[in-house]
CSV table of C-alpha atoms and ligand atoms in Angstrom, one decimal:
chain,number,residue,atom,x,y,z
A,1,MET,CA,-39.9,44.3,-19.0
A,2,SER,CA,-40.5,42.5,-15.7
A,3,ARG,CA,-40.4,44.5,-12.5
A,4,LEU,CA,-37.7,43.5,-9.9
A,5,VAL,CA,-38.8,42.7,-6.3
A,6,VAL,CA,-35.9,42.3,-4.0
A,7,VAL,CA,-36.4,40.8,-0.5
A,8,SER,CA,-33.8,40.9,2.2
A,9,ASN,CA,-33.8,40.9,6.0
A,10,ARG,CA,-33.1,44.6,6.2
A,11,THR,CA,-33.7,47.4,3.7
A,12,ALA,CA,-31.9,50.7,3.4
A,13,ASP,CA,-32.6,54.1,1.8
A,14,PRO,CA,-31.4,53.7,-1.8
A,15,ARG,CA,-30.5,57.4,-2.0
A,16,LYS,CA,-28.0,57.2,0.8
A,17,PRO,CA,-24.5,55.7,0.5
A,18,ALA,CA,-24.9,52.1,1.4
A,19,ALA,CA,-22.7,50.4,4.1
A,20,GLY,CA,-22.1,46.7,3.7
A,21,GLY,CA,-21.9,44.4,0.7
A,22,LEU,CA,-25.6,43.3,0.5
A,23,ALA,CA,-26.9,46.9,0.7
A,24,VAL,CA,-24.6,48.1,-2.1
A,25,ALA,CA,-25.5,45.1,-4.3
A,26,VAL,CA,-29.2,45.4,-3.8
A,27,LYS,CA,-29.1,49.1,-4.4
A,28,GLU,CA,-27.2,48.5,-7.6
A,29,SER,CA,-29.7,45.9,-8.9
A,30,LEU,CA,-32.7,48.1,-8.1
A,31,GLN,CA,-31.3,51.4,-9.4
A,32,GLN,CA,-30.9,50.0,-12.9
A,33,THR,CA,-34.6,49.0,-13.4
A,34,GLY,CA,-36.5,50.4,-10.4
A,35,GLY,CA,-38.8,48.1,-8.4
A,36,VAL,CA,-39.7,47.1,-4.9
A,37,TRP,CA,-37.3,46.5,-1.9
A,38,PHE,CA,-39.1,44.6,0.8
A,39,GLY,CA,-37.8,43.7,4.3
A,40,TRP,CA,-37.8,44.3,8.0
A,41,SER,CA,-37.8,48.0,9.0
A,42,GLY,CA,-35.2,47.4,11.8
A,43,ARG,CA,-37.9,48.4,14.3
A,44,LEU,CA,-39.8,46.4,16.9
A,45,ALA,CA,-43.6,46.7,17.0
A,46,GLU,CA,-44.4,48.9,20.0
A,47,ASP,CA,-46.8,46.4,21.5
A,48,ALA,CA,-44.6,43.3,22.2
A,49,GLY,CA,-46.2,39.9,21.4
A,50,SER,CA,-46.3,38.5,18.0
A,51,GLU,CA,-50.0,39.3,17.4
A,52,ALA,CA,-49.2,43.1,17.1
A,53,ALA,CA,-46.7,42.6,14.4
A,54,HIS,CA,-48.7,40.0,12.5
A,55,THR,CA,-51.7,42.4,12.2
A,56,ALA,CA,-49.7,45.6,11.6
A,57,GLY,CA,-49.5,46.9,8.0
A,58,THR,CA,-46.6,47.2,5.7
A,59,HIS,CA,-45.0,50.7,5.5
A,60,VAL,CA,-44.7,51.6,1.8
A,61,GLN,CA,-42.7,54.6,0.6
A,62,PRO,CA,-41.6,55.6,-2.8
A,63,VAL,CA,-37.9,56.6,-2.9
A,64,GLY,CA,-36.9,57.7,-6.4
A,65,ASN,CA,-37.7,54.8,-8.8
A,66,VAL,CA,-37.7,52.3,-5.9
A,67,THR,CA,-40.7,51.4,-3.6
A,68,LEU,CA,-39.4,50.7,-0.2
A,69,ALA,CA,-41.8,48.4,1.7
A,70,THR,CA,-41.0,47.5,5.3
A,71,LEU,CA,-42.6,45.8,8.2
A,72,ASP,CA,-42.0,45.8,12.0
A,73,LEU,CA,-41.3,42.7,14.0
A,74,SER,CA,-42.4,41.8,17.5
A,75,ARG,CA,-39.8,41.5,20.2
A,76,GLU,CA,-40.4,37.7,20.3
A,77,ASP,CA,-40.0,37.4,16.5
A,78,TYR,CA,-36.8,39.5,16.6
A,79,GLU,CA,-35.4,37.3,19.4
A,80,THR,CA,-36.3,33.9,17.8
A,81,TYR,CA,-36.0,34.6,14.1
A,82,TYR,CA,-33.2,37.2,13.9
A,83,LEU,CA,-31.0,36.7,17.0
A,84,GLY,CA,-32.0,33.1,17.4
A,85,TYR,CA,-32.3,31.1,14.2
A,86,ALA,CA,-30.5,33.4,11.8
A,87,ASN,CA,-27.6,34.4,13.9
A,88,ASP,CA,-27.3,31.7,16.6
A,89,VAL,CA,-28.0,28.7,14.3
A,90,LEU,CA,-27.6,29.4,10.6
A,91,TRP,CA,-24.7,31.9,10.8
A,92,PRO,CA,-22.4,29.7,13.0
A,93,VAL,CA,-23.3,26.4,11.2
A,94,PHE,CA,-22.8,27.8,7.7
A,95,HIS,CA,-19.4,29.1,8.9
A,96,TYR,CA,-18.5,25.6,10.1
A,97,ARG,CA,-18.9,26.5,13.8
A,98,LEU,CA,-21.2,23.8,15.1
A,99,ASP,CA,-19.7,24.4,18.5
A,100,LEU,CA,-21.3,27.9,18.7
A,101,ALA,CA,-24.8,26.9,17.4
A,102,ASN,CA,-27.8,26.9,19.8
A,103,PHE,CA,-30.4,24.6,18.4
A,104,ASP,CA,-33.3,25.8,20.5
A,105,THR,CA,-36.6,24.7,19.0
A,106,ARG,CA,-38.3,28.0,19.7
A,107,PHE,CA,-35.8,29.6,17.2
A,108,ALA,CA,-36.9,27.4,14.4
A,109,ALA,CA,-40.6,28.2,15.1
A,110,GLY,CA,-39.9,31.9,15.1
A,111,TYR,CA,-37.9,31.6,11.8
A,112,ARG,CA,-40.8,29.9,10.1
A,113,ARG,CA,-43.3,32.4,11.6
A,114,VAL,CA,-41.4,35.4,10.3
A,115,ASN,CA,-40.9,33.9,6.9
A,116,GLN,CA,-44.7,33.2,6.7
A,117,LEU,CA,-45.3,36.8,7.8
A,118,PHE,CA,-42.9,38.1,5.1
A,119,ALA,CA,-44.8,36.0,2.5
A,120,GLN,CA,-48.2,37.3,3.7
A,121,LYS,CA,-47.2,40.9,3.6
A,122,LEU,CA,-45.4,40.7,0.3
A,123,LEU,CA,-48.2,38.9,-1.5
A,124,PRO,CA,-50.5,42.0,-2.0
A,125,LEU,CA,-47.5,44.0,-3.5
A,126,LEU,CA,-46.8,41.4,-6.2
A,127,LYS,CA,-47.7,41.5,-9.9
A,128,PRO,CA,-47.9,38.4,-12.0
A,129,ASP,CA,-44.7,38.9,-14.0
A,130,ASP,CA,-42.5,40.3,-11.2
A,131,LEU,CA,-39.0,38.8,-10.9
A,132,ILE,CA,-38.5,38.1,-7.2
A,133,TRP,CA,-34.9,38.0,-5.8
A,134,VAL,CA,-34.6,36.8,-2.2
A,135,HIS,CA,-31.3,37.4,-0.3
A,136,ASP,CA,-29.5,35.4,2.2
A,137,TYR,CA,-29.9,32.9,5.1
A,138,HIS,CA,-32.6,34.8,6.9
A,139,LEU,CA,-35.1,34.0,4.2
A,140,ILE,CA,-34.4,30.5,3.0
A,141,PRO,CA,-38.1,29.3,3.3
A,142,LEU,CA,-39.6,32.4,1.8
A,143,ALA,CA,-40.2,31.0,-1.7
A,144,ALA,CA,-41.9,27.9,-0.2
A,145,GLU,CA,-44.2,30.2,1.9
A,146,LEU,CA,-45.0,32.3,-1.2
A,147,ARG,CA,-45.7,29.1,-3.3
A,148,ALA,CA,-48.1,28.0,-0.6
A,149,LEU,CA,-50.0,31.2,-1.1
A,150,GLY,CA,-50.2,30.5,-4.9
A,151,VAL,CA,-47.3,32.6,-6.1
A,152,GLY,CA,-46.1,31.2,-9.5
A,153,ASN,CA,-43.5,34.0,-10.3
A,154,ARG,CA,-39.9,33.3,-11.0
A,155,ILE,CA,-38.1,33.4,-7.6
A,156,GLY,CA,-34.3,33.5,-7.3
A,157,PHE,CA,-32.2,33.1,-4.1
A,158,PHE,CA,-28.7,34.2,-3.4
A,159,LEU,CA,-26.7,33.0,-0.4
A,160,HIS,CA,-24.2,35.6,0.7
A,161,ILE,CA,-22.5,33.3,3.2
A,162,PRO,CA,-20.7,30.0,2.5
A,163,MET,CA,-22.5,26.7,1.9
A,164,PRO,CA,-21.0,24.1,4.2
A,165,PRO,CA,-20.4,20.5,3.3
A,166,PRO,CA,-23.3,18.0,3.7
A,167,LEU,CA,-22.4,16.5,7.1
A,168,ILE,CA,-22.3,20.0,8.7
A,169,MET,CA,-25.7,20.9,7.2
A,170,ALA,CA,-27.1,17.6,8.4
A,171,ALA,CA,-26.4,18.7,12.0
A,172,ILE,CA,-29.2,21.3,11.8
A,173,PRO,CA,-32.3,19.5,13.2
A,174,GLU,CA,-34.5,21.1,10.6
A,175,HIS,CA,-32.1,20.7,7.7
A,176,GLU,CA,-34.5,18.5,5.6
A,177,TRP,CA,-37.1,21.2,5.7
A,178,LEU,CA,-34.5,23.9,4.8
A,179,MET,CA,-33.4,21.8,1.8
A,180,ARG,CA,-37.0,21.2,0.6
A,181,SER,CA,-37.6,24.9,1.0
A,182,LEU,CA,-34.7,25.7,-1.3
A,183,PHE,CA,-36.2,23.6,-4.1
A,184,ALA,CA,-39.2,26.0,-4.1
A,185,TYR,CA,-36.9,28.6,-5.8
A,186,ASP,CA,-36.2,28.5,-9.5
A,187,LEU,CA,-32.5,29.5,-9.2
A,188,ALA,CA,-30.1,29.4,-6.3
A,189,GLY,CA,-26.9,31.4,-6.6
A,190,PHE,CA,-23.8,30.9,-4.5
A,191,GLN,CA,-20.6,32.8,-4.0
A,192,SER,CA,-18.2,30.2,-5.2
A,193,GLN,CA,-17.9,27.0,-7.2
A,194,ALA,CA,-17.0,25.2,-3.9
A,195,ASP,CA,-20.4,26.3,-2.4
A,196,VAL,CA,-22.2,25.0,-5.5
A,197,THR,CA,-20.4,21.6,-5.2
A,198,HIS,CA,-21.3,21.4,-1.5
A,199,PHE,CA,-24.9,22.1,-2.2
A,200,SER,CA,-25.1,19.6,-5.0
A,201,HIS,CA,-23.4,16.9,-2.9
A,202,TYR,CA,-25.8,17.7,0.0
A,203,ALA,CA,-28.9,17.5,-2.2
A,204,GLU,CA,-27.7,14.2,-3.7
A,205,ALA,CA,-26.8,12.7,-0.3
A,206,GLU,CA,-29.7,13.9,1.7
A,207,ALA,CA,-32.6,14.3,-0.8
A,208,HIS,CA,-31.4,11.7,-3.4
A,209,ALA,CA,-31.5,14.6,-6.0
A,210,GLU,CA,-30.7,13.7,-9.6
A,211,VAL,CA,-28.1,15.9,-11.2
A,212,PRO,CA,-29.0,16.0,-15.0
A,213,SER,CA,-26.2,18.6,-15.5
A,214,PRO,CA,-23.9,20.5,-13.1
A,215,GLU,CA,-26.3,23.5,-13.1
A,216,ARG,CA,-29.5,21.5,-12.6
A,217,LEU,CA,-30.7,19.5,-9.6
A,218,ARG,CA,-33.9,17.5,-9.5
A,219,ALA,CA,-35.7,16.6,-6.3
A,220,PHE,CA,-39.2,17.0,-4.6
A,221,ASN,CA,-40.7,17.1,-8.1
A,222,ARG,CA,-38.9,20.4,-8.9
A,223,THR,CA,-35.9,21.3,-11.0
A,224,LEU,CA,-33.6,23.9,-9.3
A,225,ARG,CA,-31.0,25.7,-11.3
A,226,VAL,CA,-27.8,26.4,-9.3
A,227,GLY,CA,-24.7,28.4,-10.1
A,228,ALA,CA,-21.8,30.4,-8.8
A,229,TYR,CA,-22.3,34.2,-9.0
A,230,PRO,CA,-19.3,35.7,-7.1
A,231,ILE,CA,-20.4,39.1,-5.8
A,232,GLY,CA,-18.3,42.0,-6.8
A,233,ILE,CA,-17.9,45.7,-5.9
A,234,ASP,CA,-18.5,48.9,-7.8
A,235,VAL,CA,-14.9,49.4,-8.8
A,236,ASP,CA,-15.3,52.7,-10.6
A,237,GLU,CA,-17.2,54.1,-7.6
A,238,PHE,CA,-14.5,53.0,-5.3
A,239,VAL,CA,-11.7,54.5,-7.5
A,240,ARG,CA,-13.8,57.7,-7.6
A,241,LEU,CA,-14.0,57.7,-3.8
A,242,ALA,CA,-10.3,57.2,-3.5
A,243,HIS,CA,-9.8,60.4,-5.4
A,244,ALA,CA,-12.5,62.5,-3.7
A,245,LYS,CA,-11.7,65.0,-1.0
A,246,GLU,CA,-12.3,62.8,2.1
A,247,GLY,CA,-10.4,59.9,0.5
A,248,LEU,CA,-7.4,62.1,-0.3
A,249,ASP,CA,-7.5,63.8,3.1
A,250,MET,CA,-7.4,60.4,4.8
A,251,PHE,CA,-4.6,59.2,2.6
A,252,GLY,CA,-2.5,62.3,3.2
A,253,TRP,CA,-3.1,62.2,6.9
A,254,MET,CA,-2.2,58.5,7.3
A,255,ARG,CA,0.9,58.9,5.1
A,256,GLU,CA,2.1,61.8,7.3
A,257,GLU,CA,1.3,60.2,10.6
A,258,TYR,CA,2.9,56.9,9.7
A,259,ALA,CA,5.7,58.2,7.5
A,260,ARG,CA,8.4,56.1,9.3
A,261,ARG,CA,6.2,53.0,9.6
A,262,GLN,CA,4.8,50.2,7.4
A,263,LEU,CA,1.1,50.0,7.7
A,264,LEU,CA,-0.9,46.8,7.8
A,265,LEU,CA,-4.6,47.1,7.8
A,266,GLY,CA,-7.6,44.9,8.8
A,267,VAL,CA,-11.2,46.1,8.3
A,268,ASP,CA,-14.0,43.8,9.4
A,269,ARG,CA,-17.1,43.4,11.4
A,270,LEU,CA,-16.2,42.1,14.8
A,271,ASP,CA,-17.3,38.6,14.0
A,272,TYR,CA,-15.8,35.2,14.9
A,273,SER,CA,-15.8,34.1,11.3
A,274,LYS,CA,-13.3,36.8,10.4
A,275,GLY,CA,-10.3,35.2,12.2
A,276,LEU,CA,-9.3,38.3,14.2
A,277,PRO,CA,-7.5,36.6,17.1
A,278,GLN,CA,-5.7,34.3,14.7
A,279,ARG,CA,-4.6,37.5,12.7
A,280,LEU,CA,-3.2,39.0,15.9
A,281,TYR,CA,-1.3,35.8,16.7
A,282,ALA,CA,0.3,35.9,13.3
A,283,PHE,CA,1.2,39.6,13.7
A,284,ARG,CA,2.8,38.8,17.1
A,285,GLU,CA,4.7,36.0,15.4
A,286,LEU,CA,5.9,38.5,12.8
A,287,LEU,CA,7.3,40.8,15.4
A,288,ALA,CA,8.9,37.9,17.3
A,289,ARG,CA,10.5,36.3,14.2
A,290,TYR,CA,11.5,39.3,12.2
A,291,PRO,CA,13.1,41.8,14.5
A,292,GLU,CA,13.4,44.4,11.7
A,293,THR,CA,9.6,44.7,11.8
A,294,ARG,CA,9.7,46.1,15.3
A,295,ASN,CA,9.3,49.8,15.7
A,296,SER,CA,8.1,49.8,12.1
A,297,ALA,CA,5.2,47.4,11.2
A,298,THR,CA,1.9,48.9,12.6
A,299,LEU,CA,-1.3,47.0,12.4
A,300,ILE,CA,-4.5,49.1,12.2
A,301,GLN,CA,-7.4,46.8,13.0
A,302,ILE,CA,-10.8,48.3,12.5
A,303,ALA,CA,-13.6,46.1,13.8
A,304,SER,CA,-17.1,47.5,13.6
A,305,PRO,CA,-19.5,46.5,16.3
A,306,SER,CA,-21.8,43.7,15.1
A,307,ARG,CA,-24.7,41.7,16.6
A,308,GLU,CA,-23.8,42.7,20.2
A,309,ASP,CA,-27.0,41.0,21.4
A,310,VAL,CA,-25.5,37.6,20.5
A,311,GLY,CA,-23.4,36.0,23.3
A,312,ALA,CA,-20.5,34.6,21.3
A,313,TYR,CA,-19.7,38.2,20.2
A,314,ASP,CA,-19.1,39.4,23.8
A,315,GLU,CA,-16.4,36.7,24.3
A,316,LEU,CA,-14.7,37.7,21.1
A,317,ARG,CA,-14.6,41.4,22.1
A,318,ARG,CA,-13.0,40.5,25.4
A,319,GLN,CA,-10.4,38.3,23.6
A,320,MET,CA,-9.5,41.1,21.2
A,321,ASP,CA,-9.1,43.7,24.0
A,322,SER,CA,-6.8,41.4,25.9
A,323,LEU,CA,-4.7,40.3,22.9
A,324,CYS,CA,-4.2,43.8,21.6
A,325,GLY,CA,-3.2,45.0,25.1
A,326,ALA,CA,-0.8,42.1,25.5
A,327,ILE,CA,1.0,42.7,22.1
A,328,ASN,CA,1.3,46.4,22.8
A,329,GLY,CA,2.5,45.7,26.3
A,330,ASP,CA,5.1,43.2,25.1
A,331,TYR,CA,6.4,45.1,22.0
A,332,GLY,CA,5.3,48.7,22.3
A,333,GLU,CA,7.9,51.5,22.6
A,334,LEU,CA,7.4,55.1,23.9
A,335,ASP,CA,7.0,56.3,20.3
A,336,TRP,CA,5.5,53.2,18.7
A,337,MET,CA,2.5,51.0,19.4
A,338,PRO,CA,2.3,47.9,17.2
A,339,VAL,CA,-1.5,47.5,17.2
A,340,ARG,CA,-4.1,50.3,16.8
A,341,TYR,CA,-7.4,48.6,17.5
A,342,ILE,CA,-10.5,50.5,16.8
A,343,HIS,CA,-13.9,49.0,17.7
A,344,ARG,CA,-15.9,51.4,15.5
A,345,ASN,CA,-17.1,52.0,12.0
A,346,VAL,CA,-15.1,54.1,9.6
A,347,ALA,CA,-17.1,56.4,7.3
A,348,ARG,CA,-17.3,54.8,3.9
A,349,ARG,CA,-15.9,57.8,2.1
A,350,ARG,CA,-12.7,57.6,4.2
A,351,LEU,CA,-12.1,53.9,3.7
A,352,PRO,CA,-10.4,54.2,0.3
A,353,GLY,CA,-7.8,56.6,1.7
A,354,LEU,CA,-7.0,54.2,4.5
A,355,TYR,CA,-6.7,51.3,2.1
A,356,ARG,CA,-4.4,53.3,-0.2
A,357,ALA,CA,-2.1,54.3,2.6
A,358,SER,CA,-1.6,50.7,3.7
A,359,ARG,CA,1.3,48.6,2.5
A,360,VAL,CA,-0.5,45.3,3.3
A,361,ALA,CA,-4.1,44.3,3.9
A,362,LEU,CA,-4.8,41.3,6.1
A,363,VAL,CA,-8.0,39.6,5.0
A,364,THR,CA,-7.8,36.4,6.9
A,365,PRO,CA,-11.2,35.0,7.7
A,366,LEU,CA,-11.6,31.4,9.0
A,367,ARG,CA,-14.5,31.2,6.6
A,368,ASP,CA,-16.2,33.9,4.5
A,369,GLY,CA,-18.8,33.8,1.7
A,370,MET,CA,-16.8,36.2,-0.4
A,371,ASN,CA,-15.2,39.2,1.5
A,372,LEU,CA,-15.6,42.5,-0.2
A,373,VAL,CA,-12.9,44.2,1.8
A,374,ALA,CA,-10.3,42.2,-0.3
A,375,LYS,CA,-11.8,43.7,-3.5
A,376,GLU,CA,-12.1,47.2,-2.1
A,377,PHE,CA,-8.5,47.2,-1.0
A,378,ILE,CA,-7.4,46.2,-4.6
A,379,ALA,CA,-9.6,48.9,-6.2
A,380,ALA,CA,-8.2,51.7,-3.9
A,381,GLN,CA,-4.5,51.1,-4.6
A,382,ASP,CA,-2.2,53.3,-6.6
A,383,PRO,CA,-1.3,51.1,-9.6
A,384,ALA,CA,2.2,52.6,-9.7
A,385,ASP,CA,2.9,51.6,-6.1
A,386,PRO,CA,0.3,49.2,-4.9
A,387,GLY,CA,-0.1,47.6,-1.5
A,388,MET,CA,-0.3,43.8,-1.3
A,389,LEU,CA,-3.2,41.6,-0.2
A,390,VAL,CA,-2.7,38.7,2.2
A,391,LEU,CA,-5.8,36.6,1.7
A,392,SER,CA,-7.2,33.6,3.5
A,393,ARG,CA,-7.7,30.5,1.3
A,394,PHE,CA,-11.0,30.1,3.2
A,395,ALA,CA,-12.6,33.3,1.9
A,396,GLY,CA,-14.8,32.9,-1.2
A,397,ALA,CA,-12.7,35.6,-2.8
A,398,ALA,CA,-9.7,33.2,-2.9
A,399,GLU,CA,-11.3,31.4,-5.9
A,400,GLN,CA,-10.9,34.6,-7.9
A,401,LEU,CA,-8.0,36.5,-6.4
A,402,LYS,CA,-5.2,34.0,-7.2
A,403,GLU,CA,-2.5,36.7,-7.3
A,404,ALA,CA,-2.9,37.6,-3.7
A,405,LEU,CA,-0.6,36.0,-1.1
A,406,MET,CA,-2.7,33.1,0.0
A,407,VAL,CA,-2.6,31.9,3.7
A,408,ASN,CA,-4.1,29.4,6.0
A,409,PRO,CA,-5.1,31.6,8.9
A,410,TYR,CA,-4.9,28.7,11.4
A,411,ASP,CA,-1.1,28.4,10.5
A,412,THR,CA,0.4,31.2,12.6
A,413,GLN,CA,3.9,30.8,11.3
A,414,GLY,CA,2.9,30.5,7.7
A,415,THR,CA,0.8,33.6,7.9
A,416,ALA,CA,3.6,35.6,9.6
A,417,GLN,CA,5.9,34.5,6.8
A,418,ALA,CA,3.4,35.6,4.1
A,419,ILE,CA,3.0,39.0,5.9
A,420,GLN,CA,6.8,39.4,5.8
A,421,ARG,CA,6.9,38.5,2.2
A,422,ALA,CA,4.2,41.1,1.4
A,423,LEU,CA,6.1,43.8,3.4
A,424,THR,CA,9.3,43.1,1.4
A,425,MET,CA,7.9,42.4,-2.0
A,426,PRO,CA,9.7,44.2,-4.8
A,427,LEU,CA,7.8,46.9,-6.6
A,428,GLU,CA,7.7,45.1,-10.0
A,429,GLU,CA,6.1,42.0,-8.5
A,430,ARG,CA,3.5,44.1,-6.6
A,431,ILE,CA,2.6,46.0,-9.8
A,432,SER,CA,2.2,42.8,-11.9
A,433,ARG,CA,0.1,41.0,-9.2
A,434,HIS,CA,-2.1,44.1,-8.7
A,435,GLU,CA,-2.7,44.5,-12.4
A,436,ALA,CA,-4.0,41.0,-12.7
A,437,LEU,CA,-6.2,41.4,-9.6
A,438,LEU,CA,-7.6,44.7,-10.6
A,439,SER,CA,-8.5,43.5,-14.1
A,440,ARG,CA,-10.3,40.5,-12.6
A,441,ILE,CA,-12.4,42.6,-10.1
A,442,ARG,CA,-13.2,45.0,-12.9
A,443,LYS,CA,-14.5,42.3,-15.1
A,444,LEU,CA,-16.5,40.6,-12.4
A,445,ASP,CA,-17.8,43.6,-10.7
A,446,VAL,CA,-21.2,44.3,-9.0
A,447,HIS,CA,-22.9,45.2,-12.3
A,448,TRP,CA,-21.7,41.9,-13.8
A,449,TRP,CA,-23.0,40.0,-10.7
A,450,CYS,CA,-26.5,41.6,-10.9
A,451,SER,CA,-27.0,41.3,-14.6
A,452,THR,CA,-25.7,37.7,-14.8
A,453,PHE,CA,-27.9,36.5,-11.9
A,454,LEU,CA,-31.0,38.3,-13.2
A,455,GLN,CA,-30.5,37.1,-16.8
A,456,ALA,CA,-30.2,33.5,-15.6
A,457,LEU,CA,-33.4,34.0,-13.5
A,458,LYS,CA,-35.3,35.5,-16.3
A,459,HIS,CA,-34.5,32.6,-18.7
A,460,VAL,CA,-34.9,29.8,-16.2
A,461,GLU,CA,-37.4,27.1,-17.4
A,462,GLN,CA,-40.0,26.9,-14.7
A,463,ASP,CA,-41.7,23.6,-13.8
A,464,MET,CA,-44.3,22.4,-11.4
A,465,PRO,CA,-44.8,24.2,-8.2
A,466,LEU,CA,-44.3,22.2,-5.0
B,501,LIG,P1,-19.9,40.8,5.6
B,501,LIG,O1,-19.7,39.6,6.5
B,501,LIG,O2,-20.5,42.0,6.2
B,501,LIG,O3,-20.9,40.4,4.4
B,501,LIG,P2,-17.8,41.8,3.7
B,501,LIG,O4,-17.9,41.1,2.4
B,501,LIG,O5,-16.4,42.0,4.1
B,501,LIG,O6,-18.5,41.0,5.0
B,501,LIG,O7,-18.5,43.2,3.6
B,501,LIG,C1,-18.3,44.1,4.6
B,501,LIG,C2,-18.6,45.5,4.1
B,501,LIG,O8,-18.7,46.4,5.2
B,501,LIG,C3,-17.5,46.1,3.2
B,501,LIG,O9,-18.1,46.9,2.2
B,501,LIG,C4,-16.7,46.9,4.2
B,501,LIG,O10,-16.1,48.0,3.6
B,501,LIG,C5,-17.7,47.3,5.2
B,501,LIG,N1,-17.0,47.4,6.5
B,501,LIG,C6,-16.6,46.3,7.3
B,501,LIG,N2,-16.1,46.7,8.4
B,501,LIG,C7,-16.2,48.1,8.4
B,501,LIG,C8,-15.8,49.1,9.3
B,501,LIG,N3,-15.2,48.8,10.5
B,501,LIG,N4,-16.0,50.4,9.0
B,501,LIG,C9,-16.6,50.7,7.8
B,501,LIG,N5,-17.0,49.8,6.9
B,501,LIG,C10,-16.8,48.5,7.2
B,501,LIG,C11,-21.6,39.2,3.9
B,501,LIG,C12,-20.7,37.9,3.8
B,501,LIG,C13,-19.5,38.2,2.9
B,501,LIG,C14,-20.0,38.7,1.5
B,501,LIG,C15,-20.9,39.9,1.7
B,501,LIG,C16,-21.5,40.3,0.4
B,501,LIG,O11,-20.3,37.5,5.1
B,501,LIG,O12,-18.7,37.0,2.7
B,501,LIG,O13,-18.8,39.1,0.8
B,501,LIG,O14,-22.0,39.5,2.6
B,501,LIG,O15,-22.1,39.2,-0.3
């Protein structure tokens, strides 16, 4: 059986509980078969200047049946590759925010340099029949760099974030290079069918790709397999966590503390793609339009700190502080505050209890590859008295989770109406919607995601290298 080599920007200790969708998923894929997990250590090489990092070795450490291999980055590489190109160009553009992108040419050079560095450091660890699985927007050119070093292995790529429509992609000055780089893979997986369609249209429009079938694109003398592989969660693990001590304690405490209230919950990284200010506008509209919600509906918004070195995130933080303050100032009572805003992480083991104690979850991103919080909320519910999911139609999860209450997060009144409907939905309707949602996330869980992607990669017909 081929060995699996996973490459992602960051790695994590596979023995510890993983936080974040990518880490959970990668852990899952590696635990089944063992293999190598390669990525940035999260540390900066002590001696700044790219030379130090380029000559430093890879740190290789066996952890159970997984070999963790990490490298350090120089400060300059961190600033141009990670903060710059990945998070100040690709992240905003792929989330349709051209207005926030900073197309500094130094960033593109740093991105290319680090992808070359990853390829050089990974090369000595590879065996001829390894299956290589590269994750996310940080590493789009990695396969092309590996091919340039003579690597002929099967290489798959999975994009965790959305694929934007062709004309948005075309705004990236280096987009043709990115596109050519993607054709160095054998298989490119996306979160949703809409993403696959965007990519196919983009390749047709900008690279005159032929499309012999919906799953195959031909350009640059290569055939690239494409497909939608919506990422899932480990449902059984989540249900188990909901019934473990910390989950139950959290649930009991929340139910007691908010016994007279109806709890609404948001759990996100503090990111402009997650639609947090728009969510607060909709909540304020709910309080204004439906007086019965006052002194009752309480929104707990947990927003974990994220990418605080990137400028746009500072502005969002200030906006959230001021909006929450204004809503509490306008509607709060001595014994009730409408918004509890917490700019922190919640321990993963406690999350299921929090989800289960909430009547409604607000998952209302402006754009999101998938959104795993939506699936975690469903998994954590009591099937006999489930809470209701209010879901943005612009999350990748909306393609699957049709029985949620779907909203357009830009439509403040429409979202407020949907929240009110969720708060007042009769038990039978909640139960039947939840049943359908739970069975879907169970069927298409993280195990399904890993095995279908890897099966497709294993069986892909390879053709000429670039
Ligand atoms: P993210 O943008 O990080 O992931 P998401 O899918 O919601 O978004 O995953 C976040 C994970 O972190 C969830 O497991 C959640 O429980 C956890 N989390 C978030 N905020 C937290 C908090 N305050 N405290 C504790 N835990 C918190 C990217 C893409 C998504 C895609 C995933 C996986 O942007 O669209 O679904 O990768 O592919």
